[in-house]
Short mmCIF file of C-alpha atoms and ligand atoms in Angstrom, two decimals:
data_model
loop_
_atom_site.label_atom_id
_atom_site.label_comp_id
_atom_site.label_asym_id
_atom_site.label_seq_id
_atom_site.Cartn_x
_atom_site.Cartn_y
_atom_site.Cartn_z
CA MET A 1 -0.12 0.13 0.21
CA THR A 2 1.18 3.56 -0.90
CA VAL A 3 0.58 6.92 1.01
CA ALA A 4 -0.32 7.77 -2.74
CA ASP A 5 -3.98 6.55 -2.27
CA SER A 6 -6.67 8.57 -1.48
CA ALA A 7 -6.47 9.58 2.81
CA GLY A 8 -10.15 8.34 2.82
CA LEU A 9 -11.37 4.72 2.91
CA THR A 10 -12.55 4.38 -1.01
CA ALA A 11 -10.08 1.50 -1.31
CA ILE A 12 -12.23 -0.99 0.50
CA ALA A 13 -14.22 -2.49 -2.35
CA ALA A 14 -17.90 -2.51 -2.48
CA VAL A 15 -20.29 -5.21 -1.62
CA ALA A 16 -20.38 -8.07 -3.63
CA HIS A 17 -23.69 -9.80 -4.18
CA GLU A 18 -21.83 -13.29 -4.27
CA PRO A 19 -19.39 -13.67 -1.27
CA ARG A 20 -16.04 -13.70 -3.12
CA GLN A 21 -13.21 -15.66 -1.87
CA ILE A 22 -10.80 -13.46 -0.35
CA LEU A 23 -8.43 -16.14 1.90
CA LEU A 24 -8.40 -19.50 1.25
CA ALA A 25 -6.51 -22.39 3.31
CA ARG A 26 -6.17 -25.51 1.80
CA GLY A 27 -4.98 -28.65 3.78
CA VAL A 28 -3.21 -26.32 6.86
CA THR A 29 -1.48 -28.82 8.62
CA LYS A 30 1.00 -26.95 11.36
CA SER A 31 2.50 -29.11 14.77
CA PHE A 32 4.23 -28.03 17.61
CA PRO A 33 6.64 -30.39 19.74
CA GLY A 34 4.05 -32.91 20.96
CA VAL A 35 1.56 -31.04 19.25
CA LEU A 36 -0.64 -31.31 15.95
CA ALA A 37 -2.17 -27.59 16.59
CA LEU A 38 -3.66 -28.20 12.65
CA ASP A 39 -4.61 -31.30 10.69
CA ASN A 40 -5.20 -31.12 7.22
CA VAL A 41 -7.43 -27.83 7.58
CA ASP A 42 -9.56 -26.12 4.95
CA PHE A 43 -11.02 -22.79 5.64
CA ASP A 44 -11.77 -19.40 3.64
CA VAL A 45 -13.16 -15.95 4.37
CA ARG A 46 -15.49 -14.21 2.22
CA ALA A 47 -15.68 -10.59 1.14
CA GLY A 48 -18.80 -9.22 3.33
CA GLU A 49 -19.17 -12.06 5.67
CA VAL A 50 -18.47 -12.85 9.41
CA THR A 51 -16.72 -16.14 9.78
CA ALA A 52 -16.80 -17.30 13.28
CA LEU A 53 -14.05 -19.46 13.76
CA LEU A 54 -15.15 -21.60 17.06
CA GLY A 55 -14.09 -25.05 18.88
CA GLU A 56 -13.08 -26.13 22.31
CA ASN A 57 -9.75 -24.47 24.13
CA GLY A 58 -6.37 -25.77 22.24
CA ALA A 59 -8.83 -26.55 19.12
CA GLY A 60 -6.37 -24.62 17.29
CA LYS A 61 -8.18 -21.45 16.43
CA SER A 62 -5.52 -19.35 17.34
CA THR A 63 -3.12 -21.18 15.59
CA LEU A 64 -5.11 -20.94 12.14
CA ILE A 65 -5.17 -17.33 13.22
CA LYS A 66 -1.34 -16.63 13.53
CA LEU A 67 -1.01 -18.59 9.78
CA MET A 68 -3.03 -16.23 8.55
CA ALA A 69 -1.33 -13.42 10.10
CA GLY A 70 1.97 -14.41 8.85
CA PHE A 71 3.21 -15.42 12.17
CA TYR A 72 3.92 -19.22 11.09
CA THR A 73 4.36 -21.09 7.84
CA PRO A 74 2.29 -24.28 7.40
CA ASP A 75 3.90 -27.52 7.60
CA SER A 76 2.13 -28.21 4.65
CA GLY A 77 -0.78 -26.76 2.83
CA GLU A 78 -1.19 -23.30 1.17
CA ILE A 79 -2.99 -20.11 2.57
CA THR A 80 -3.48 -17.74 -0.69
CA VAL A 81 -5.02 -14.19 -0.11
CA ASN A 82 -6.38 -13.13 -3.62
CA GLY A 83 -4.55 -15.97 -5.29
CA VAL A 84 -1.42 -14.39 -3.49
CA ALA A 85 0.54 -17.05 -1.23
CA LEU A 86 1.04 -16.26 2.67
CA HIS A 87 4.41 -16.72 4.08
CA ALA A 88 6.07 -16.46 7.31
CA ASP A 89 5.96 -12.79 7.60
CA PRO A 90 3.58 -10.37 9.60
CA ALA A 91 4.57 -7.60 7.50
CA ALA A 92 3.94 -9.15 4.45
CA ALA A 93 0.70 -10.39 5.12
CA HIS A 94 -0.45 -6.70 6.27
CA ARG A 95 0.49 -5.78 2.70
CA ILE A 96 -1.58 -8.00 1.40
CA GLY A 97 -4.28 -6.96 3.41
CA VAL A 98 -5.09 -9.05 6.45
CA ALA A 99 -5.38 -7.19 9.97
CA THR A 100 -5.08 -8.96 12.71
CA ILE A 101 -6.25 -8.54 16.44
CA HIS A 102 -4.56 -11.20 18.64
CA GLN A 103 -5.59 -12.55 21.76
CA ASP A 104 -3.32 -10.14 23.71
CA ALA A 105 -3.49 -6.40 22.99
CA HIS A 106 -0.85 -4.63 21.15
CA LEU A 107 -1.26 -1.30 21.46
CA VAL A 108 2.08 0.77 22.77
CA PRO A 109 0.57 2.65 26.05
CA ALA A 110 2.91 5.74 25.96
CA MET A 111 2.00 6.72 22.58
CA THR A 112 -0.76 8.47 21.17
CA VAL A 113 -4.14 7.11 19.19
CA ALA A 114 -2.87 8.62 16.17
CA GLU A 115 0.64 7.09 16.70
CA ASN A 116 -0.99 3.39 17.60
CA ILE A 117 -3.21 3.83 14.17
CA MET A 118 -0.09 4.58 12.32
CA LEU A 119 2.43 2.29 13.99
CA GLY A 120 4.88 1.05 11.62
CA ARG A 121 3.56 3.51 8.61
CA TRP A 122 6.03 6.09 9.59
CA PRO A 123 6.94 8.14 6.79
CA SER A 124 10.40 7.31 5.81
CA ARG A 125 11.01 8.51 2.10
CA TYR A 126 7.53 10.69 1.81
CA GLY A 127 8.67 13.13 4.22
CA TRP A 128 6.38 15.83 5.98
CA LEU A 129 3.25 15.44 3.27
CA SER A 130 3.01 11.76 3.92
CA MET A 131 2.82 12.61 7.63
CA GLN A 132 -0.70 14.79 6.87
CA ALA A 133 -1.95 11.85 4.83
CA GLN A 134 -1.52 9.25 7.44
CA ARG A 135 -2.99 11.72 10.44
CA GLN A 136 -6.02 11.99 7.60
CA LYS A 137 -6.25 8.45 7.59
CA ALA A 138 -6.13 8.02 11.00
CA HIS A 139 -8.67 10.53 11.38
CA ALA A 140 -10.89 8.88 9.18
CA ALA A 141 -10.60 5.68 10.78
CA LEU A 142 -11.12 7.23 13.86
CA ALA A 143 -14.37 8.83 13.01
CA LEU A 144 -15.75 5.40 12.05
CA VAL A 145 -15.09 3.17 14.40
CA ALA A 146 -14.69 5.21 17.64
CA PRO A 147 -15.72 9.15 16.61
CA HIS A 148 -15.80 9.75 20.87
CA LEU A 149 -11.69 9.15 20.84
CA ASN A 150 -9.27 11.82 20.45
CA LEU A 151 -6.31 11.52 18.32
CA SER A 152 -3.38 13.01 20.57
CA THR A 153 -4.83 10.77 23.89
CA PRO A 154 -2.37 8.56 25.08
CA ALA A 155 -3.48 4.83 24.54
CA GLY A 156 -2.61 3.23 27.97
CA ARG A 157 -5.22 6.00 29.22
CA LEU A 158 -8.08 3.87 27.00
CA SER A 159 -10.34 1.25 28.42
CA PRO A 160 -9.96 -1.85 27.02
CA ALA A 161 -13.01 -1.70 24.83
CA ASP A 162 -11.70 1.45 23.12
CA GLN A 163 -8.26 0.20 22.43
CA GLN A 164 -9.83 -2.70 20.72
CA LEU A 165 -11.30 0.08 18.67
CA ILE A 166 -8.17 1.63 18.03
CA GLU A 167 -7.17 -1.82 16.80
CA ILE A 168 -9.87 -1.65 14.51
CA ALA A 169 -8.92 1.66 13.37
CA ARG A 170 -5.92 0.68 12.54
CA ALA A 171 -6.42 -2.18 10.35
CA ILE A 172 -9.51 0.07 8.54
CA SER A 173 -6.51 3.08 7.99
CA GLU A 174 -4.20 0.34 6.04
CA ASP A 175 -7.44 -0.64 3.82
CA SER A 176 -6.90 -4.14 5.22
CA LYS A 177 -9.25 -6.78 3.05
CA ILE A 178 -9.46 -9.28 6.20
CA LEU A 179 -10.26 -8.54 10.13
CA VAL A 180 -9.25 -11.51 12.64
CA MET A 181 -10.42 -10.90 15.65
CA ASP A 182 -9.05 -13.49 18.29
CA GLU A 183 -11.89 -13.03 20.87
CA PRO A 184 -12.44 -9.50 20.79
CA THR A 185 -15.55 -9.50 23.22
CA THR A 186 -13.68 -11.26 26.40
CA SER A 187 -13.35 -7.97 28.34
CA LEU A 188 -16.46 -5.54 26.97
CA SER A 189 -19.75 -4.52 28.42
CA PRO A 190 -22.96 -5.17 27.04
CA PRO A 191 -23.15 -1.61 25.09
CA GLU A 192 -19.12 -1.87 24.26
CA ILE A 193 -20.22 -5.19 22.58
CA ASP A 194 -23.00 -3.55 20.78
CA ARG A 195 -20.72 -0.73 19.55
CA LEU A 196 -17.91 -3.39 18.35
CA PHE A 197 -20.53 -5.41 16.53
CA ASN A 198 -21.79 -2.13 15.12
CA VAL A 199 -18.25 -1.38 13.76
CA VAL A 200 -18.65 -4.92 12.42
CA ASN A 201 -21.59 -4.33 10.97
CA ASP A 202 -20.19 -1.11 9.00
CA LEU A 203 -17.19 -3.34 7.73
CA LYS A 204 -19.00 -6.49 6.57
CA GLY A 205 -20.98 -3.49 4.27
CA LYS A 206 -17.98 -2.43 3.15
CA GLY A 207 -17.04 -5.68 1.50
CA LEU A 208 -14.19 -6.56 4.52
CA GLY A 209 -14.21 -10.31 5.03
CA ILE A 210 -14.24 -10.58 8.70
CA VAL A 211 -12.95 -13.43 11.37
CA PHE A 212 -14.54 -13.57 14.60
CA VAL A 213 -13.45 -16.09 17.77
CA SER A 214 -15.70 -16.39 20.81
CA HIS A 215 -16.74 -18.35 23.04
CA TRP A 216 -19.84 -17.21 23.45
CA LEU A 217 -22.41 -18.62 21.39
CA GLU A 218 -25.27 -15.91 21.73
CA GLU A 219 -22.61 -13.77 20.41
CA VAL A 220 -21.95 -15.96 17.33
CA PHE A 221 -25.39 -16.13 16.62
CA ARG A 222 -25.66 -12.28 16.86
CA ILE A 223 -22.89 -11.93 14.51
CA ALA A 224 -21.56 -14.45 11.96
CA ASP A 225 -22.90 -15.24 8.55
CA ARG A 226 -20.77 -18.91 8.47
CA VAL A 227 -19.66 -20.96 11.20
CA THR A 228 -16.46 -22.67 11.07
CA VAL A 229 -15.80 -25.88 13.59
CA LEU A 230 -12.25 -27.07 14.49
CA ARG A 231 -11.68 -29.69 17.21
CA ASP A 232 -8.05 -31.29 18.14
CA GLY A 233 -6.55 -29.36 14.92
CA ARG A 234 -9.03 -30.99 12.54
CA LEU A 235 -11.98 -29.08 10.90
CA VAL A 236 -15.56 -30.61 11.53
CA GLY A 237 -17.30 -28.29 9.38
CA THR A 238 -17.94 -25.46 7.85
CA LYS A 239 -22.20 -24.10 7.79
CA PRO A 240 -24.41 -20.82 6.97
CA ILE A 241 -25.40 -19.77 10.59
CA GLY A 242 -29.43 -20.63 9.18
CA GLU A 243 -28.79 -24.17 9.42
CA LEU A 244 -27.60 -23.75 12.90
CA ASP A 245 -28.57 -23.74 16.62
CA GLN A 246 -26.68 -23.55 19.92
CA ASP A 247 -26.90 -27.01 20.37
CA LYS A 248 -26.00 -28.01 17.14
CA VAL A 249 -22.93 -25.62 17.53
CA ILE A 250 -22.38 -27.45 21.00
CA ARG A 251 -22.60 -30.92 19.41
CA MET A 252 -19.46 -30.16 16.74
CA MET A 253 -17.63 -28.46 18.86
CA VAL A 254 -17.40 -31.33 21.54
CA GLY A 255 -18.92 -34.14 19.85
CA ARG A 256 -21.55 -34.40 22.82
CA GLU A 257 -24.10 -32.98 24.89
CA VAL A 258 -23.11 -30.30 27.74
CA ARG A 259 -24.82 -31.03 30.72
CA GLU A 260 -26.50 -27.88 32.46
CA THR A 261 -25.43 -27.38 36.39
CA VAL A 262 -28.18 -27.67 38.66
CA LEU A 263 -27.51 -26.12 41.77
CA THR A 264 -27.27 -28.06 45.01
CA GLU A 265 -28.78 -27.69 48.47
CA ARG A 266 -25.85 -27.68 50.65
CA PRO A 267 -25.48 -26.95 54.38
CA ILE A 268 -24.17 -23.08 54.82
CA GLY A 269 -21.52 -22.70 57.18
CA ASP A 270 -20.60 -20.10 59.56
CA VAL A 271 -18.95 -16.93 58.64
CA VAL A 272 -15.96 -17.02 56.69
CA MET A 273 -14.91 -13.78 55.50
CA ARG A 274 -16.40 -10.61 56.69
CA VAL A 275 -15.16 -7.34 54.59
CA SER A 276 -16.74 -3.90 56.63
CA ASN A 277 -16.62 -0.68 55.31
CA LEU A 278 -14.00 -1.22 52.99
CA SER A 279 -13.40 2.23 51.13
CA ARG A 280 -10.21 3.59 48.46
CA GLU A 281 -11.05 6.89 47.14
CA ASN A 282 -12.48 7.17 43.72
CA VAL A 283 -13.06 3.31 43.40
CA LEU A 284 -14.88 1.99 46.29
CA ASN A 285 -17.32 3.31 48.99
CA ASP A 286 -18.11 1.52 52.25
CA ILE A 287 -18.39 -2.03 50.84
CA SER A 288 -19.53 -4.47 53.51
CA PHE A 289 -20.52 -8.12 53.09
CA GLU A 290 -19.62 -11.92 54.26
CA VAL A 291 -19.16 -15.14 52.63
CA ARG A 292 -20.04 -18.03 54.66
CA ALA A 293 -18.68 -21.80 54.21
CA GLY A 294 -19.92 -23.33 51.40
CA GLU A 295 -22.05 -20.64 50.06
CA ILE A 296 -21.31 -19.49 46.82
CA VAL A 297 -21.47 -15.37 46.75
CA GLY A 298 -22.75 -13.85 43.20
CA MET A 299 -20.95 -10.60 42.48
CA ALA A 300 -22.37 -9.01 39.46
CA GLY A 301 -22.32 -5.35 37.80
CA LEU A 302 -20.66 -4.15 34.66
CA VAL A 303 -17.27 -3.77 33.45
CA GLY A 304 -15.83 -0.85 35.47
CA ALA A 305 -18.34 -1.06 38.48
CA GLY A 306 -15.45 -2.22 41.09
CA ARG A 307 -15.66 -6.00 41.30
CA SER A 308 -11.74 -6.37 40.43
CA GLU A 309 -10.62 -3.77 42.60
CA LEU A 310 -12.49 -4.84 45.48
CA ALA A 311 -10.86 -8.21 45.03
CA ALA A 312 -7.25 -6.45 44.46
CA CYS A 313 -8.16 -4.91 47.58
CA ILE A 314 -9.52 -8.16 49.59
CA PHE A 315 -6.25 -9.88 48.36
CA GLY A 316 -3.85 -7.15 49.33
CA ILE A 317 -2.64 -6.53 45.82
CA ASP A 318 -4.23 -2.84 45.96
CA PRO A 319 -4.23 -0.70 49.17
CA TYR A 320 -7.28 0.73 50.87
CA ASP A 321 -8.34 3.78 52.73
CA SER A 322 -10.33 2.23 55.59
CA GLY A 323 -12.63 -0.77 56.49
CA SER A 324 -11.35 -3.81 57.10
CA VAL A 325 -11.06 -7.87 55.78
CA GLU A 326 -11.00 -10.75 58.86
CA ILE A 327 -11.03 -14.13 57.94
CA GLY A 328 -12.73 -16.92 60.74
CA GLY A 329 -12.65 -13.66 62.68
CA THR A 330 -9.09 -12.30 62.62
CA SER A 331 -8.40 -9.52 60.77
CA VAL A 332 -6.10 -9.68 57.61
CA PRO A 333 -3.19 -7.40 57.12
CA PRO A 334 -3.79 -4.87 54.28
CA SER A 335 -1.20 -4.72 51.31
CA ASP A 336 -0.14 -7.94 51.70
CA PRO A 337 -0.88 -10.84 49.17
CA ARG A 338 1.28 -13.22 51.45
CA SER A 339 -0.94 -12.11 54.47
CA ALA A 340 -4.14 -12.81 52.86
CA ILE A 341 -2.64 -16.10 51.33
CA GLU A 342 -1.80 -17.53 54.36
CA ALA A 343 -5.27 -16.46 56.12
CA GLY A 344 -6.76 -18.86 53.36
CA ILE A 345 -7.80 -16.33 50.59
CA GLY A 346 -7.49 -17.41 47.11
CA LEU A 347 -8.08 -15.49 44.31
CA VAL A 348 -8.04 -16.17 40.27
CA PRO A 349 -7.51 -13.01 38.70
CA GLU A 350 -9.20 -12.06 35.73
CA ASP A 351 -6.27 -10.81 33.29
CA ARG A 352 -4.90 -14.27 34.24
CA ARG A 353 -2.25 -14.33 31.85
CA ARG A 354 -0.83 -10.90 32.57
CA GLN A 355 -1.27 -11.08 36.04
CA ALA A 356 -1.15 -14.78 37.38
CA LEU A 357 1.49 -16.82 34.81
CA VAL A 358 5.11 -17.05 34.95
CA GLY A 359 5.07 -17.60 31.35
CA LEU A 360 8.58 -19.04 30.76
CA MET A 361 8.21 -21.82 33.92
CA SER A 362 6.17 -24.86 33.41
CA VAL A 363 2.88 -25.57 33.89
CA LYS A 364 4.15 -28.07 36.53
CA SER A 365 5.57 -24.83 38.70
CA ASN A 366 2.52 -22.52 37.72
CA VAL A 367 0.40 -25.33 39.50
CA THR A 368 2.03 -25.82 42.62
CA LEU A 369 3.00 -21.88 42.77
CA SER A 370 0.72 -21.40 45.11
CA LEU A 371 2.01 -24.01 47.62
CA LEU A 372 5.42 -22.77 47.69
CA ASP A 373 5.37 -21.23 51.46
CA ARG A 374 4.14 -24.66 52.88
CA VAL A 375 6.38 -26.24 50.49
CA SER A 376 9.14 -24.81 53.15
CA SER A 377 7.87 -25.80 55.96
CA TRP A 378 8.04 -29.66 54.55
CA GLY A 379 11.20 -28.37 53.91
CA PHE A 380 11.15 -29.58 50.28
CA LEU A 381 8.87 -30.12 47.24
CA SER A 382 10.24 -33.22 45.18
CA SER A 383 10.00 -33.14 41.94
CA ALA A 384 8.09 -36.16 41.97
CA GLN A 385 5.61 -34.18 44.70
CA GLU A 386 5.33 -31.45 42.64
CA GLU A 387 4.90 -33.76 39.29
CA SER A 388 1.86 -35.38 41.04
CA ILE A 389 0.18 -32.57 42.46
CA ALA A 390 0.64 -30.64 39.45
CA ASN A 391 -1.09 -34.00 37.33
CA ARG A 392 -3.61 -34.51 39.78
CA GLU A 393 -5.13 -30.90 39.18
CA ILE A 394 -4.47 -30.59 35.41
CA ARG A 395 -6.53 -33.95 34.85
CA SER A 396 -9.21 -32.49 37.09
CA LEU A 397 -9.74 -29.90 35.24
CA GLY A 398 -8.74 -31.35 31.81
CA VAL A 399 -5.75 -28.80 30.92
CA LYS A 400 -4.97 -29.77 27.68
CA THR A 401 -1.06 -29.68 27.19
CA PRO A 402 1.38 -32.71 26.33
CA SER A 403 3.21 -32.58 29.53
CA SER A 404 2.91 -30.74 32.76
CA LYS A 405 7.02 -29.69 32.19
CA VAL A 406 5.99 -27.69 29.00
CA ARG A 407 6.11 -23.75 28.97
CA VAL A 408 2.58 -22.52 30.16
CA SER A 409 2.73 -19.99 27.38
CA THR A 410 2.59 -22.49 24.48
CA LEU A 411 -0.71 -23.11 26.15
CA SER A 412 -4.02 -21.85 24.10
CA GLY A 413 -5.65 -19.20 25.63
CA GLY A 414 -8.25 -21.06 27.60
CA ASN A 415 -5.64 -23.66 28.83
CA GLN A 416 -3.79 -20.88 30.51
CA GLN A 417 -6.67 -19.65 32.36
CA LYS A 418 -7.20 -23.62 33.60
CA VAL A 419 -3.48 -23.45 34.79
CA VAL A 420 -4.22 -20.93 37.06
CA LEU A 421 -7.59 -22.42 38.43
CA ALA A 422 -5.56 -25.34 39.35
CA ARG A 423 -3.02 -23.57 41.26
CA TRP A 424 -5.82 -22.72 43.77
CA LEU A 425 -7.25 -25.67 43.67
CA ALA A 426 -4.17 -27.05 44.47
CA ARG A 427 -3.68 -24.99 47.58
CA ARG A 428 -7.49 -25.31 49.01
CA PRO A 429 -7.91 -21.80 50.19
CA LYS A 430 -11.22 -21.08 52.82
CA ILE A 431 -12.29 -18.39 50.61
CA LEU A 432 -11.92 -18.60 46.94
CA ILE A 433 -12.39 -15.60 45.06
CA LEU A 434 -12.98 -16.26 41.01
CA ASP A 435 -12.74 -13.05 38.93
CA GLU A 436 -14.73 -13.79 35.68
CA PRO A 437 -13.58 -18.17 35.86
CA THR A 438 -15.09 -19.13 32.55
CA LYS A 439 -13.98 -15.93 30.32
CA GLY A 440 -12.33 -17.34 27.40
CA ILE A 441 -13.38 -20.69 28.58
CA ASP A 442 -14.93 -22.61 25.72
CA VAL A 443 -18.61 -24.49 26.69
CA GLY A 444 -17.55 -28.48 27.56
CA ALA A 445 -15.03 -26.48 30.08
CA LYS A 446 -17.58 -24.45 31.14
CA SER A 447 -19.87 -26.89 32.15
CA GLU A 448 -16.87 -28.60 33.82
CA ILE A 449 -15.86 -25.12 35.78
CA SER A 450 -18.98 -24.94 37.20
CA GLU A 451 -19.22 -28.92 38.41
CA LEU A 452 -16.07 -28.09 39.88
CA ILE A 453 -17.14 -24.73 42.02
CA LEU A 454 -20.27 -26.53 43.02
CA ARG A 455 -18.22 -29.44 44.67
CA LEU A 456 -15.66 -27.01 45.99
CA ALA A 457 -18.74 -24.98 47.93
CA GLU A 458 -19.93 -28.98 49.05
CA GLU A 459 -16.87 -29.63 50.71
CA GLY A 460 -17.21 -26.42 52.69
CA MET A 461 -15.35 -23.52 50.91
CA ALA A 462 -16.97 -20.24 50.67
CA ILE A 463 -17.05 -18.64 47.12
CA LEU A 464 -17.03 -15.42 45.88
CA LEU A 465 -17.88 -15.43 41.93
CA ILE A 466 -17.46 -12.71 40.28
CA SER A 467 -19.24 -12.55 36.76
CA SER A 468 -20.72 -10.46 34.15
CA GLU A 469 -22.30 -13.31 32.29
CA LEU A 470 -26.27 -13.44 34.08
CA PRO A 471 -26.48 -17.01 33.38
CA GLU A 472 -23.44 -18.19 35.17
CA ILE A 473 -24.82 -15.79 38.47
CA LEU A 474 -28.33 -17.11 38.04
CA SER A 475 -27.44 -20.74 37.88
CA MET A 476 -24.40 -20.91 40.23
CA THR A 477 -25.19 -18.62 43.24
CA ASP A 478 -26.86 -18.85 46.34
CA ARG A 479 -27.19 -15.28 46.71
CA VAL A 480 -26.28 -11.93 44.18
CA LEU A 481 -24.30 -9.15 45.34
CA VAL A 482 -24.82 -6.25 42.57
CA MET A 483 -22.14 -3.25 41.92
CA ARG A 484 -22.08 -0.20 40.54
CA ALA A 485 -19.67 2.84 40.70
CA GLY A 486 -18.16 1.37 42.97
CA ARG A 487 -20.91 0.61 45.65
CA ILE A 488 -22.70 -2.22 46.44
CA SER A 489 -25.99 -1.20 45.14
CA ALA A 490 -28.26 -4.68 45.75
CA SER A 491 -27.83 -7.89 47.82
CA LEU A 492 -30.07 -10.17 46.27
CA THR A 493 -31.52 -13.89 47.61
CA ARG A 494 -31.45 -16.50 44.93
CA GLU A 495 -35.16 -15.76 44.60
CA GLN A 496 -35.27 -11.98 44.27
CA ALA A 497 -31.81 -12.65 41.88
CA THR A 498 -33.42 -12.20 38.05
CA GLY A 499 -31.78 -10.74 35.19
CA GLU A 500 -34.18 -7.91 35.08
CA THR A 501 -33.39 -7.10 39.25
CA ILE A 502 -29.54 -7.76 38.64
CA MET A 503 -29.60 -5.44 35.25
CA SER A 504 -31.39 -2.51 36.90
CA TYR A 505 -29.18 -2.75 40.01
CA ALA A 506 -26.07 -2.50 37.98
CA THR A 507 -27.12 0.17 35.92
CA THR A 508 -29.36 2.48 37.68
CA GLY A 509 -29.43 1.10 41.29
N1 ATP B 601 4.33 -21.92 20.02
C1 ATP B 601 3.08 -23.28 20.57
N2 ATP B 601 4.37 -23.76 21.04
C2 ATP B 601 3.85 -25.11 21.44
N3 ATP B 601 2.27 -25.62 21.46
C3 ATP B 601 1.43 -24.37 20.84
C4 ATP B 601 2.24 -23.10 20.74
N4 ATP B 601 0.77 -22.52 20.55
C5 ATP B 601 -0.09 -23.32 20.27
N5 ATP B 601 0.31 -24.32 21.05
C6 ATP B 601 -0.44 -25.84 21.25
O1 ATP B 601 -1.31 -25.64 19.87
C7 ATP B 601 -2.72 -26.31 19.82
C8 ATP B 601 -3.59 -25.29 19.53
O2 ATP B 601 -3.45 -24.19 20.23
P1 ATP B 601 -4.23 -22.90 20.25
O3 ATP B 601 -3.45 -21.64 20.80
O4 ATP B 601 -4.74 -22.89 18.38
O5 ATP B 601 -5.83 -23.64 20.16
P2 ATP B 601 -7.38 -22.17 20.59
O6 ATP B 601 -8.55 -23.05 19.94
O7 ATP B 601 -7.16 -21.12 20.10
O8 ATP B 601 -7.66 -22.20 22.01
P3 ATP B 601 -8.37 -21.54 22.97
O9 ATP B 601 -9.81 -21.45 23.24
O10 ATP B 601 -8.05 -21.61 24.20
O11 ATP B 601 -7.76 -19.86 22.69
C9 ATP B 601 -2.89 -26.25 21.75
O12 ATP B 601 -2.55 -27.78 22.21
C10 ATP B 601 -1.71 -25.71 22.09
O13 ATP B 601 -0.96 -26.23 23.26
MG1 MG B 602 -6.75 -19.06 21.23
#
């Protein structure tokens, strides 16, 4: 692409009536040590269509996306874009029109919105004039996808949703033909998802081919024209959305029926954790609640209501100005995660890959990390002990990995999340705080994790379940706290908690 192109967006093709194939993958195979990630997969992307790429954790979705983005070359098979073969060269993939938004965001936080949109395309030979042209392009793209943002704001100050829109703006300003999005909605609130989908629909209308990965089937049915399902690296099939319903898609994905979790009657015991009048300036306002042994308390609210911040304060990651946290009647010193852990608090954070995993360490070490202090009181943890603990938890969660010895960073996104869960299960805390535990986790594994949470509660663990998914809150919890703007706006019994009551307290309570 040259900067001599018009500054506008005219280069994007008009809608064709017959969907035109832009990208074609034929017989694509890709293996990693010990894993056949893709096995002879055929796939195509068509102009003016959204293709949802679905499959369980580790099915090969991100690998296929990385091949389309030019990060890897296939071991065999070929990917072409408008007839031109793709090679392992991300810049070249970009040039022929594939823009990719990966599972982890890629903005440079210290640079402005404009600079991020123009990233990698600074004028070298063209000088000042092209800089102007680039700025205009950035402006046009931003006006299309995120008119509420300012070109000169540092990207690091934006919400995850806005950062994502910036990545899309970048794709558009490059006149991309294909926009590939790997789980773009995982950190977005419902209104932000609506906005993203409006943008996607606009781009579809302009003739872009869009690939979309999501574990939320409701979203898939809202936005996709076609669905391609992978299972264990193999293509299960591609079908128009009109021929499918959720059950059919789930059967294609997991090859079996998925059971609904049914909340069981459990004895609810003594108060395990009592949070009293917790406040932190501009973040949390006078938060009080308790969680009892065997009780699953839901914490609902919109993204940004302060739920993750509350978890961070309870766990000692963030300080608080006033109030207290008690476990079994003894107060837990603030701002000290080690004390929180010793007191019996476990936290599975929302941003698991960034906050919780040590990418370069093995799966095994990541699982046993939370046991290190116990280990030292035994004197040592033999490699055999470590391995047997890790293997037990890995099995109980169905973590897909060639062995417990591989680096955790080589696992698929969803499987990395399960490793963090496994760590806390290994430790058996008195209270387990789960922040969006099934985010990024496939439907089959979701129901397994729900079963597991119930089992832990039956064993007497207190559970605080933070979730933005109403179905998860409604089906899993004994009681629901709703947060809004740093306060608890409602405490609802199971009978009082409905989608309507929760949403009304989450938005206006
Ligand atoms: N760089 C790598 N090194 C080794 N193995 C890898 C690497 N990347 C992916 N894999 C393996 O390839 C398989 C497919 O992984 P991939 O990330 O494509 O899955 P996915 O469908 O995106 O899953 P998720 O829904 O969990 O994100 C997994 O078994 C994973 O462990
Ligand atoms: Mg993935």
